[in-house]
Amino acid sequence: MTATAPSPSPPTPGCAAPEHAPADGPVAEAPRRGLAGALWLLPPLVLIAGFFLYPLALVVKQSFTDKDDNVGFDVWHSVLTSPQFGDALWNTVKIAVLATLGCLVLGFFLAVVLTFVPFPGARLISRLVDTILAFPSFLIALAFTFLYGTAGVFNAVAEELGAGQPLVGFLYSPWCVVLAEVTFYTPFVMRPLLAAFALVPRERLDVAASLGAGPLRVVGRVLLPEALPALAAGGSLTLLLTLNEFGIVLFIGAKDVTTLPMLVHAKGAVTFDYPGACVVAVVEVVLSLALYGVYRFVFARTGAARAGVVA
């Protein structure tokens, strides 16, 4: 026998046939939500375009226009081939790299001491690190002036000890700029390191010590691997910040220390060479964006977010 398909049963009296989903259901609400999200994006996009992209476009345009309103690459060639630009670029990179290395070494040492060497006031000092992050950088330069200036503390002590002349050479040297930047930017390395070390179990240190490892070996074999993600992220951010530092260099007034931000200020506000200042500014922006890209890449690859670093 051949089975026959059952014939569709007639609709039950009093029951309406099923209908399609209403037009204003979830499917129709999705475009509305997308449109609402796009509308919420408009205000920040307008602000970014008006206060950042438009001025940046004007700077780029001005960099290709000379004082006679001729458009071309003459200004770029004149600025990039000048010895002044080469010296400023070298000083900027040298000071930024040296300051970053100093921040990494000093920040790692202080973070280890504050986390694993108990002493009275360690928690208070750790809280002061967060406070320093809110200070403007020129305060450090002002403090260095009080310490190493002509009428500063060290010169006063030297005069009391019978020194023949004030010891003012250090204040106006590149090393003073490096030391000031290390003093100001070390907390930017310490903060992620303190968060990373807070996640290290103390039992691992006790086990390493019980197996005969000395303090330096414990730091190198146990703490340093845990600190590498935070060091990479903090060092990348510090390098980016020191590359664009302006206040410390300006307030210290170091002789023969011209960085790219100082060169922009000199060309724009002193000699009124606006096209040349725009060229240097564009170069500085490109370097900053490249370093920021490296920072984000390092941050994503090392998993620094797990160490408490805020992107």
PDB file of C-alpha atoms in Angstrom:
ATOM      1  CA  MET A   1       0.000   0.000   0.000  1.00  0.00           C
ATOM      2  CA  THR A   2       1.158   3.478  -0.768  1.00  0.00           C
ATOM      3  CA  ALA A   3       0.938   6.011   2.034  1.00  0.00           C
ATOM      4  CA  THR A   4      -0.840   9.175   1.073  1.00  0.00           C
ATOM      5  CA  ALA A   5       0.113  12.526   2.502  1.00  0.00           C
ATOM      6  CA  PRO A   6      -2.438  13.820   4.977  1.00  0.00           C
ATOM      7  CA  SER A   7      -4.534  16.589   3.582  1.00  0.00           C
ATOM      8  CA  PRO A   8      -4.235  19.917   5.334  1.00  0.00           C
ATOM      9  CA  SER A   9      -6.817  20.242   8.040  1.00  0.00           C
ATOM     10  CA  PRO A  10      -9.231  23.119   7.724  1.00  0.00           C
ATOM     11  CA  PRO A  11      -8.749  25.981  10.120  1.00  0.00           C
ATOM     12  CA  THR A  12     -10.443  25.572  13.412  1.00  0.00           C
ATOM     13  CA  PRO A  13     -13.553  27.715  13.655  1.00  0.00           C
ATOM     14  CA  GLY A  14     -12.963  30.809  15.749  1.00  0.00           C
ATOM     15  CA  CYS A  15      -9.181  30.722  15.281  1.00  0.00           C
ATOM     16  CA  ALA A  16      -7.529  33.156  12.907  1.00  0.00           C
ATOM     17  CA  ALA A  17      -4.842  32.004  10.541  1.00  0.00           C
ATOM     18  CA  PRO A  18      -1.274  32.913  11.582  1.00  0.00           C
ATOM     19  CA  GLU A  19      -0.085  36.218  10.231  1.00  0.00           C
ATOM     20  CA  HIS A  20       3.364  37.579   9.444  1.00  0.00           C
ATOM     21  CA  ALA A  21       5.356  39.489  12.088  1.00  0.00           C
ATOM     22  CA  PRO A  22       4.265  43.101  12.390  1.00  0.00           C
ATOM     23  CA  ALA A  23       6.233  45.635  10.394  1.00  0.00           C
ATOM     24  CA  ASP A  24       7.411  47.378  13.559  1.00  0.00           C
ATOM     25  CA  GLY A  25       8.965  44.229  15.053  1.00  0.00           C
ATOM     26  CA  PRO A  26      12.639  43.578  15.871  1.00  0.00           C
ATOM     27  CA  VAL A  27      13.629  43.474  12.204  1.00  0.00           C
ATOM     28  CA  ALA A  28      12.228  46.944  11.603  1.00  0.00           C
ATOM     29  CA  GLU A  29      13.720  48.301  14.851  1.00  0.00           C
ATOM     30  CA  ALA A  30      17.305  47.459  13.797  1.00  0.00           C
ATOM     31  CA  PRO A  31      17.565  50.238  11.159  1.00  0.00           C
ATOM     32  CA  ARG A  32      16.087  52.670  13.652  1.00  0.00           C
ATOM     33  CA  ARG A  33      18.718  51.781  16.232  1.00  0.00           C
ATOM     34  CA  GLY A  34      21.458  52.112  13.623  1.00  0.00           C
ATOM     35  CA  LEU A  35      20.167  55.540  12.642  1.00  0.00           C
ATOM     36  CA  ALA A  36      20.000  56.604  16.287  1.00  0.00           C
ATOM     37  CA  GLY A  37      23.600  55.444  16.829  1.00  0.00           C
ATOM     38  CA  ALA A  38      24.742  57.400  13.787  1.00  0.00           C
ATOM     39  CA  LEU A  39      23.013  60.510  15.105  1.00  0.00           C
ATOM     40  CA  TRP A  40      24.811  60.139  18.445  1.00  0.00           C
ATOM     41  CA  LEU A  41      28.123  59.981  16.568  1.00  0.00           C
ATOM     42  CA  LEU A  42      27.560  63.267  14.795  1.00  0.00           C
ATOM     43  CA  PRO A  43      28.382  65.648  17.712  1.00  0.00           C
ATOM     44  CA  PRO A  44      31.808  64.134  18.524  1.00  0.00           C
ATOM     45  CA  LEU A  45      32.637  63.863  14.819  1.00  0.00           C
ATOM     46  CA  VAL A  46      31.765  67.531  14.308  1.00  0.00           C
ATOM     47  CA  LEU A  47      33.915  68.523  17.295  1.00  0.00           C
ATOM     48  CA  ILE A  48      36.869  66.437  16.095  1.00  0.00           C
ATOM     49  CA  ALA A  49      36.564  67.819  12.580  1.00  0.00           C
ATOM     50  CA  GLY A  50      36.252  71.414  13.777  1.00  0.00           C
ATOM     51  CA  PHE A  51      38.893  71.469  16.506  1.00  0.00           C
ATOM     52  CA  PHE A  52      41.453  68.962  15.184  1.00  0.00           C
ATOM     53  CA  LEU A  53      41.110  67.884  11.551  1.00  0.00           C
ATOM     54  CA  TYR A  54      40.395  71.341  10.115  1.00  0.00           C
ATOM     55  CA  PRO A  55      43.306  73.099  11.905  1.00  0.00           C
ATOM     56  CA  LEU A  56      45.575  70.174  11.004  1.00  0.00           C
ATOM     57  CA  ALA A  57      44.538  70.483   7.354  1.00  0.00           C
ATOM     58  CA  LEU A  58      45.345  74.209   7.468  1.00  0.00           C
ATOM     59  CA  VAL A  59      48.789  73.460   8.940  1.00  0.00           C
ATOM     60  CA  VAL A  60      49.500  70.912   6.208  1.00  0.00           C
ATOM     61  CA  LYS A  61      48.324  73.348   3.529  1.00  0.00           C
ATOM     62  CA  GLN A  62      50.435  76.179   4.951  1.00  0.00           C
ATOM     63  CA  SER A  63      53.515  73.941   4.972  1.00  0.00           C
ATOM     64  CA  PHE A  64      53.355  73.782   1.170  1.00  0.00           C
ATOM     65  CA  THR A  65      52.891  77.557   0.768  1.00  0.00           C
ATOM     66  CA  ASP A  66      55.812  79.946   1.004  1.00  0.00           C
ATOM     67  CA  LYS A  67      55.729  83.572   2.121  1.00  0.00           C
ATOM     68  CA  ASP A  68      54.843  84.682  -1.429  1.00  0.00           C
ATOM     69  CA  ASP A  69      51.846  82.290  -1.528  1.00  0.00           C
ATOM     70  CA  ASN A  70      53.572  80.011  -4.022  1.00  0.00           C
ATOM     71  CA  VAL A  71      52.545  76.361  -3.629  1.00  0.00           C
ATOM     72  CA  GLY A  72      55.273  73.747  -3.826  1.00  0.00           C
ATOM     73  CA  PHE A  73      57.926  71.800  -1.954  1.00  0.00           C
ATOM     74  CA  ASP A  74      60.393  74.655  -1.593  1.00  0.00           C
ATOM     75  CA  VAL A  75      59.567  75.226   2.081  1.00  0.00           C
ATOM     76  CA  TRP A  76      59.901  71.526   2.860  1.00  0.00           C
ATOM     77  CA  HIS A  77      63.250  71.316   1.081  1.00  0.00           C
ATOM     78  CA  SER A  78      64.523  74.441   2.819  1.00  0.00           C
ATOM     79  CA  VAL A  79      63.521  73.273   6.305  1.00  0.00           C
ATOM     80  CA  LEU A  80      64.458  69.588   6.059  1.00  0.00           C
ATOM     81  CA  THR A  81      67.912  70.332   4.643  1.00  0.00           C
ATOM     82  CA  SER A  82      68.762  73.017   7.199  1.00  0.00           C
ATOM     83  CA  PRO A  83      71.299  72.188   9.959  1.00  0.00           C
ATOM     84  CA  GLN A  84      68.899  73.666  12.513  1.00  0.00           C
ATOM     85  CA  PHE A  85      66.257  71.038  11.747  1.00  0.00           C
ATOM     86  CA  GLY A  86      68.804  68.218  11.845  1.00  0.00           C
ATOM     87  CA  ASP A  87      70.085  69.329  15.246  1.00  0.00           C
ATOM     88  CA  ALA A  88      66.541  69.691  16.591  1.00  0.00           C
ATOM     89  CA  LEU A  89      65.564  66.225  15.358  1.00  0.00           C
ATOM     90  CA  TRP A  90      68.689  64.656  16.874  1.00  0.00           C
ATOM     91  CA  ASN A  91      68.186  66.438  20.206  1.00  0.00           C
ATOM     92  CA  THR A  92      64.540  65.426  20.319  1.00  0.00           C
ATOM     93  CA  VAL A  93      65.241  61.740  19.695  1.00  0.00           C
ATOM     94  CA  LYS A  94      68.306  61.653  21.969  1.00  0.00           C
ATOM     95  CA  ILE A  95      66.604  63.319  24.925  1.00  0.00           C
ATOM     96  CA  ALA A  96      63.429  61.248  24.515  1.00  0.00           C
ATOM     97  CA  VAL A  97      65.314  57.935  24.354  1.00  0.00           C
ATOM     98  CA  LEU A  98      67.620  58.754  27.290  1.00  0.00           C
ATOM     99  CA  ALA A  99      64.713  60.008  29.412  1.00  0.00           C
ATOM    100  CA  THR A 100      62.654  56.915  28.603  1.00  0.00           C
ATOM    101  CA  LEU A 101      65.502  54.572  29.541  1.00  0.00           C
ATOM    102  CA  GLY A 102      65.985  56.470  32.791  1.00  0.00           C
ATOM    103  CA  CYS A 103      62.258  56.243  33.552  1.00  0.00           C
ATOM    104  CA  LEU A 104      62.250  52.483  32.896  1.00  0.00           C
ATOM    105  CA  VAL A 105      65.209  51.809  35.189  1.00  0.00           C
ATOM    106  CA  LEU A 106      64.132  54.142  37.988  1.00  0.00           C
ATOM    107  CA  GLY A 107      60.452  53.228  37.701  1.00  0.00           C
ATOM    108  CA  PHE A 108      61.198  49.490  37.876  1.00  0.00           C
ATOM    109  CA  PHE A 109      63.450  49.922  40.912  1.00  0.00           C
ATOM    110  CA  LEU A 110      60.967  52.111  42.805  1.00  0.00           C
ATOM    111  CA  ALA A 111      58.040  49.838  41.960  1.00  0.00           C
ATOM    112  CA  VAL A 112      59.912  46.789  43.291  1.00  0.00           C
ATOM    113  CA  VAL A 113      60.830  48.621  46.487  1.00  0.00           C
ATOM    114  CA  LEU A 114      57.324  49.962  47.094  1.00  0.00           C
ATOM    115  CA  THR A 115      55.684  46.584  46.451  1.00  0.00           C
ATOM    116  CA  PHE A 116      58.039  44.000  47.950  1.00  0.00           C
ATOM    117  CA  VAL A 117      60.171  45.880  50.510  1.00  0.00           C
ATOM    118  CA  PRO A 118      57.890  46.739  53.442  1.00  0.00           C
ATOM    119  CA  PHE A 119      58.663  50.003  55.193  1.00  0.00           C
ATOM    120  CA  PRO A 120      56.546  52.659  56.935  1.00  0.00           C
ATOM    121  CA  GLY A 121      54.970  55.083  54.495  1.00  0.00           C
ATOM    122  CA  ALA A 122      55.177  52.846  51.406  1.00  0.00           C
ATOM    123  CA  ARG A 123      51.430  53.084  50.808  1.00  0.00           C
ATOM    124  CA  LEU A 124      51.530  56.880  51.164  1.00  0.00           C
ATOM    125  CA  ILE A 125      54.342  57.165  48.618  1.00  0.00           C
ATOM    126  CA  SER A 126      52.406  54.939  46.244  1.00  0.00           C
ATOM    127  CA  ARG A 127      49.450  57.326  46.489  1.00  0.00           C
ATOM    128  CA  LEU A 128      51.720  60.310  45.871  1.00  0.00           C
ATOM    129  CA  VAL A 129      52.699  58.756  42.547  1.00  0.00           C
ATOM    130  CA  ASP A 130      49.139  59.283  41.330  1.00  0.00           C
ATOM    131  CA  THR A 131      49.273  62.890  42.520  1.00  0.00           C
ATOM    132  CA  ILE A 132      52.443  63.650  40.545  1.00  0.00           C
ATOM    133  CA  LEU A 133      50.684  62.532  37.370  1.00  0.00           C
ATOM    134  CA  ALA A 134      48.356  65.526  37.712  1.00  0.00           C
ATOM    135  CA  PHE A 135      51.146  68.121  37.976  1.00  0.00           C
ATOM    136  CA  PRO A 136      52.117  70.267  34.965  1.00  0.00           C
ATOM    137  CA  SER A 137      55.607  69.556  33.683  1.00  0.00           C
ATOM    138  CA  PHE A 138      56.886  73.121  34.074  1.00  0.00           C
ATOM    139  CA  LEU A 139      56.727  72.746  37.878  1.00  0.00           C
ATOM    140  CA  ILE A 140      59.576  70.242  37.661  1.00  0.00           C
ATOM    141  CA  ALA A 141      61.616  72.727  35.637  1.00  0.00           C
ATOM    142  CA  LEU A 142      60.828  75.421  38.191  1.00  0.00           C
ATOM    143  CA  ALA A 143      61.950  73.146  41.016  1.00  0.00           C
ATOM    144  CA  PHE A 144      65.193  72.417  39.179  1.00  0.00           C
ATOM    145  CA  THR A 145      65.765  76.163  38.845  1.00  0.00           C
ATOM    146  CA  PHE A 146      65.459  76.522  42.622  1.00  0.00           C
ATOM    147  CA  LEU A 147      67.921  73.658  43.081  1.00  0.00           C
ATOM    148  CA  TYR A 148      70.530  74.293  40.401  1.00  0.00           C
ATOM    149  CA  GLY A 149      69.973  77.942  39.414  1.00  0.00           C
ATOM    150  CA  THR A 150      72.298  80.835  40.094  1.00  0.00           C
ATOM    151  CA  ALA A 151      70.538  81.565  43.398  1.00  0.00           C
ATOM    152  CA  GLY A 152      69.582  77.934  43.981  1.00  0.00           C
ATOM    153  CA  VAL A 153      70.245  75.625  46.891  1.00  0.00           C
ATOM    154  CA  PHE A 154      73.368  73.956  45.491  1.00  0.00           C
ATOM    155  CA  ASN A 155      75.003  77.260  44.584  1.00  0.00           C
ATOM    156  CA  ALA A 156      74.209  78.639  48.035  1.00  0.00           C
ATOM    157  CA  VAL A 157      75.838  75.604  49.650  1.00  0.00           C
ATOM    158  CA  ALA A 158      78.811  75.890  47.297  1.00  0.00           C
ATOM    159  CA  GLU A 159      79.203  79.551  48.242  1.00  0.00           C
ATOM    160  CA  GLU A 160      79.104  78.681  51.925  1.00  0.00           C
ATOM    161  CA  LEU A 161      81.823  76.099  51.347  1.00  0.00           C
ATOM    162  CA  GLY A 162      84.007  78.706  49.668  1.00  0.00           C
ATOM    163  CA  ALA A 163      83.515  77.833  46.014  1.00  0.00           C
ATOM    164  CA  GLY A 164      84.979  80.443  43.710  1.00  0.00           C
ATOM    165  CA  GLN A 165      82.086  80.574  41.201  1.00  0.00           C
ATOM    166  CA  PRO A 166      78.464  79.422  41.020  1.00  0.00           C
ATOM    167  CA  LEU A 167      77.914  75.876  39.857  1.00  0.00           C
ATOM    168  CA  VAL A 168      75.309  76.761  37.194  1.00  0.00           C
ATOM    169  CA  GLY A 169      76.617  74.696  34.289  1.00  0.00           C
ATOM    170  CA  PHE A 170      74.389  71.705  34.936  1.00  0.00           C
ATOM    171  CA  LEU A 171      71.118  73.665  34.800  1.00  0.00           C
ATOM    172  CA  TYR A 172      71.633  74.731  31.199  1.00  0.00           C
ATOM    173  CA  SER A 173      72.907  71.392  29.884  1.00  0.00           C
ATOM    174  CA  PRO A 174      71.016  68.660  28.014  1.00  0.00           C
ATOM    175  CA  TRP A 175      71.558  66.346  30.991  1.00  0.00           C
ATOM    176  CA  CYS A 176      69.458  68.629  33.159  1.00  0.00           C
ATOM    177  CA  VAL A 177      66.623  68.341  30.632  1.00  0.00           C
ATOM    178  CA  VAL A 178      66.958  64.552  30.683  1.00  0.00           C
ATOM    179  CA  LEU A 179      66.983  64.451  34.500  1.00  0.00           C
ATOM    180  CA  ALA A 180      63.938  66.725  34.701  1.00  0.00           C
ATOM    181  CA  GLU A 181      62.002  64.548  32.262  1.00  0.00           C
ATOM    182  CA  VAL A 182      63.008  61.407  34.154  1.00  0.00           C
ATOM    183  CA  THR A 183      61.768  63.010  37.377  1.00  0.00           C
ATOM    184  CA  PHE A 184      58.433  63.977  35.858  1.00  0.00           C
ATOM    185  CA  TYR A 185      57.677  60.915  33.693  1.00  0.00           C
ATOM    186  CA  THR A 186      58.865  58.098  35.973  1.00  0.00           C
ATOM    187  CA  PRO A 187      55.381  57.803  37.569  1.00  0.00           C
ATOM    188  CA  PHE A 188      53.993  57.008  34.107  1.00  0.00           C
ATOM    189  CA  VAL A 189      56.111  53.840  34.230  1.00  0.00           C
ATOM    190  CA  MET A 190      55.610  53.148  37.935  1.00  0.00           C
ATOM    191  CA  ARG A 191      51.820  53.153  37.807  1.00  0.00           C
ATOM    192  CA  PRO A 192      51.427  50.134  35.484  1.00  0.00           C
ATOM    193  CA  LEU A 193      54.321  48.372  37.214  1.00  0.00           C
ATOM    194  CA  LEU A 194      52.680  48.717  40.626  1.00  0.00           C
ATOM    195  CA  ALA A 195      49.482  47.274  39.180  1.00  0.00           C
ATOM    196  CA  ALA A 196      51.402  44.390  37.594  1.00  0.00           C
ATOM    197  CA  PHE A 197      53.362  43.558  40.755  1.00  0.00           C
ATOM    198  CA  ALA A 198      50.142  43.561  42.792  1.00  0.00           C
ATOM    199  CA  LEU A 199      49.094  40.462  40.815  1.00  0.00           C
ATOM    200  CA  VAL A 200      52.295  38.507  41.552  1.00  0.00           C
ATOM    201  CA  PRO A 201      51.684  35.874  44.294  1.00  0.00           C
ATOM    202  CA  ARG A 202      54.058  36.256  47.211  1.00  0.00           C
ATOM    203  CA  GLU A 203      54.348  32.456  47.359  1.00  0.00           C
ATOM    204  CA  ARG A 204      56.348  32.485  44.124  1.00  0.00           C
ATOM    205  CA  LEU A 205      58.919  34.765  45.703  1.00  0.00           C
ATOM    206  CA  ASP A 206      59.066  32.599  48.836  1.00  0.00           C
ATOM    207  CA  VAL A 207      59.547  29.434  46.771  1.00  0.00           C
ATOM    208  CA  ALA A 208      62.324  31.035  44.723  1.00  0.00           C
ATOM    209  CA  ALA A 209      64.048  32.236  47.900  1.00  0.00           C
ATOM    210  CA  SER A 210      63.693  28.810  49.557  1.00  0.00           C
ATOM    211  CA  LEU A 211      65.419  27.225  46.547  1.00  0.00           C
ATOM    212  CA  GLY A 212      68.461  29.398  47.150  1.00  0.00           C
ATOM    213  CA  ALA A 213      67.847  32.228  44.697  1.00  0.00           C
ATOM    214  CA  GLY A 214      69.265  35.578  45.774  1.00  0.00           C
ATOM    215  CA  PRO A 215      67.396  38.881  45.542  1.00  0.00           C
ATOM    216  CA  LEU A 216      68.833  39.775  42.126  1.00  0.00           C
ATOM    217  CA  ARG A 217      68.036  36.328  40.762  1.00  0.00           C
ATOM    218  CA  VAL A 218      64.476  36.545  42.073  1.00  0.00           C
ATOM    219  CA  VAL A 219      64.036  39.927  40.424  1.00  0.00           C
ATOM    220  CA  GLY A 220      65.488  38.704  37.121  1.00  0.00           C
ATOM    221  CA  ARG A 221      63.737  35.336  36.955  1.00  0.00           C
ATOM    222  CA  VAL A 222      60.403  36.048  38.651  1.00  0.00           C
ATOM    223  CA  LEU A 223      59.590  39.760  38.663  1.00  0.00           C
ATOM    224  CA  LEU A 224      61.094  40.911  35.369  1.00  0.00           C
ATOM    225  CA  PRO A 225      59.050  38.523  33.161  1.00  0.00           C
ATOM    226  CA  GLU A 226      55.884  39.650  34.927  1.00  0.00           C
ATOM    227  CA  ALA A 227      56.852  43.288  34.445  1.00  0.00           C
ATOM    228  CA  LEU A 228      57.693  43.132  30.715  1.00  0.00           C
ATOM    229  CA  PRO A 229      54.153  43.925  29.455  1.00  0.00           C
ATOM    230  CA  ALA A 230      53.842  46.908  31.801  1.00  0.00           C
ATOM    231  CA  LEU A 231      57.379  48.056  30.966  1.00  0.00           C
ATOM    232  CA  ALA A 232      56.649  47.860  27.242  1.00  0.00           C
ATOM    233  CA  ALA A 233      53.401  49.805  27.493  1.00  0.00           C
ATOM    234  CA  GLY A 234      54.717  52.371  29.988  1.00  0.00           C
ATOM    235  CA  GLY A 235      57.946  52.842  28.050  1.00  0.00           C
ATOM    236  CA  SER A 236      56.115  53.366  24.750  1.00  0.00           C
ATOM    237  CA  LEU A 237      53.829  55.957  26.332  1.00  0.00           C
ATOM    238  CA  THR A 238      56.741  57.724  28.031  1.00  0.00           C
ATOM    239  CA  LEU A 239      58.693  57.857  24.763  1.00  0.00           C
ATOM    240  CA  LEU A 240      55.666  59.411  23.065  1.00  0.00           C
ATOM    241  CA  LEU A 241      55.282  62.037  25.797  1.00  0.00           C
ATOM    242  CA  THR A 242      58.962  62.945  26.021  1.00  0.00           C
ATOM    243  CA  LEU A 243      59.158  63.294  22.252  1.00  0.00           C
ATOM    244  CA  ASN A 244      56.587  66.111  22.448  1.00  0.00           C
ATOM    245  CA  GLU A 245      57.807  67.727  25.681  1.00  0.00           C
ATOM    246  CA  PHE A 246      57.917  71.506  25.469  1.00  0.00           C
ATOM    247  CA  GLY A 247      57.433  73.016  28.924  1.00  0.00           C
ATOM    248  CA  ILE A 248      60.502  71.489  30.586  1.00  0.00           C
ATOM    249  CA  VAL A 249      62.875  72.487  27.775  1.00  0.00           C
ATOM    250  CA  LEU A 250      61.429  75.989  27.599  1.00  0.00           C
ATOM    251  CA  PHE A 251      61.503  76.720  31.347  1.00  0.00           C
ATOM    252  CA  ILE A 252      64.975  75.281  31.917  1.00  0.00           C
ATOM    253  CA  GLY A 253      66.320  77.282  29.000  1.00  0.00           C
ATOM    254  CA  ALA A 254      69.139  74.892  28.229  1.00  0.00           C
ATOM    255  CA  LYS A 255      71.667  76.417  25.865  1.00  0.00           C
ATOM    256  CA  ASP A 256      72.068  74.820  22.427  1.00  0.00           C
ATOM    257  CA  VAL A 257      69.213  72.389  23.215  1.00  0.00           C
ATOM    258  CA  THR A 258      66.623  72.922  20.513  1.00  0.00           C
ATOM    259  CA  THR A 259      64.012  70.203  20.107  1.00  0.00           C
ATOM    260  CA  LEU A 260      61.301  69.967  17.461  1.00  0.00           C
ATOM    261  CA  PRO A 261      58.621  71.579  19.690  1.00  0.00           C
ATOM    262  CA  MET A 262      61.060  74.373  20.539  1.00  0.00           C
ATOM    263  CA  LEU A 263      61.821  74.822  16.835  1.00  0.00           C
ATOM    264  CA  VAL A 264      58.102  75.173  16.073  1.00  0.00           C
ATOM    265  CA  HIS A 265      57.877  77.851  18.779  1.00  0.00           C
ATOM    266  CA  ALA A 266      60.965  79.655  17.523  1.00  0.00           C
ATOM    267  CA  LYS A 267      59.844  79.722  13.897  1.00  0.00           C
ATOM    268  CA  GLY A 268      56.240  80.600  14.645  1.00  0.00           C
ATOM    269  CA  ALA A 269      56.527  83.041  17.564  1.00  0.00           C
ATOM    270  CA  VAL A 270      60.042  84.473  17.258  1.00  0.00           C
ATOM    271  CA  THR A 271      60.939  84.698  13.570  1.00  0.00           C
ATOM    272  CA  PHE A 272      57.324  84.557  12.289  1.00  0.00           C
ATOM    273  CA  ASP A 273      58.274  81.905   9.731  1.00  0.00           C
ATOM    274  CA  TYR A 274      54.842  80.268   9.704  1.00  0.00           C
ATOM    275  CA  PRO A 275      55.414  77.966   6.684  1.00  0.00           C
ATOM    276  CA  GLY A 276      58.632  76.650   8.260  1.00  0.00           C
ATOM    277  CA  ALA A 277      56.897  76.195  11.608  1.00  0.00           C
ATOM    278  CA  CYS A 278      54.121  74.243   9.885  1.00  0.00           C
ATOM    279  CA  VAL A 279      56.653  71.940   8.214  1.00  0.00           C
ATOM    280  CA  VAL A 280      58.266  71.111  11.571  1.00  0.00           C
ATOM    281  CA  ALA A 281      54.817  70.688  13.145  1.00  0.00           C
ATOM    282  CA  VAL A 282      53.751  68.210  10.451  1.00  0.00           C
ATOM    283  CA  VAL A 283      56.952  66.216  10.980  1.00  0.00           C
ATOM    284  CA  GLU A 284      56.274  66.180  14.722  1.00  0.00           C
ATOM    285  CA  VAL A 285      52.700  64.989  14.155  1.00  0.00           C
ATOM    286  CA  VAL A 286      53.872  62.176  11.870  1.00  0.00           C
ATOM    287  CA  LEU A 287      56.452  61.030  14.429  1.00  0.00           C
ATOM    288  CA  SER A 288      53.866  61.169  17.224  1.00  0.00           C
ATOM    289  CA  LEU A 289      51.307  59.174  15.232  1.00  0.00           C
ATOM    290  CA  ALA A 290      53.932  56.564  14.355  1.00  0.00           C
ATOM    291  CA  LEU A 291      54.955  56.202  17.994  1.00  0.00           C
ATOM    292  CA  TYR A 292      51.323  56.071  19.070  1.00  0.00           C
ATOM    293  CA  GLY A 293      50.781  53.254  16.589  1.00  0.00           C
ATOM    294  CA  VAL A 294      53.737  51.405  18.110  1.00  0.00           C
ATOM    295  CA  TYR A 295      52.329  52.028  21.595  1.00  0.00           C
ATOM    296  CA  ARG A 296      48.919  50.618  20.650  1.00  0.00           C
ATOM    297  CA  PHE A 297      50.547  47.632  18.943  1.00  0.00           C
ATOM    298  CA  VAL A 298      52.699  46.876  21.990  1.00  0.00           C
ATOM    299  CA  PHE A 299      49.728  47.414  24.287  1.00  0.00           C
ATOM    300  CA  ALA A 300      47.591  44.954  22.326  1.00  0.00           C
ATOM    301  CA  ARG A 301      50.282  42.288  21.835  1.00  0.00           C
ATOM    302  CA  THR A 302      51.627  42.206  25.386  1.00  0.00           C
ATOM    303  CA  GLY A 303      48.240  42.175  27.093  1.00  0.00           C
ATOM    304  CA  ALA A 304      49.133  45.139  29.246  1.00  0.00           C
ATOM    305  CA  ALA A 305      45.459  45.667  30.028  1.00  0.00           C
ATOM    306  CA  ARG A 306      45.678  42.702  32.401  1.00  0.00           C
ATOM    307  CA  ALA A 307      48.331  44.602  34.341  1.00  0.00           C
ATOM    308  CA  GLY A 308      45.918  47.426  35.054  1.00  0.00           C
ATOM    309  CA  VAL A 309      47.078  49.835  32.347  1.00  0.00           C
ATOM    310  CA  VAL A 310      44.325  52.116  31.093  1.00  0.00           C
ATOM    311  CA  ALA A 311      44.338  52.581  27.325  1.00  0.00           C
TER     312      ALA A 311
END
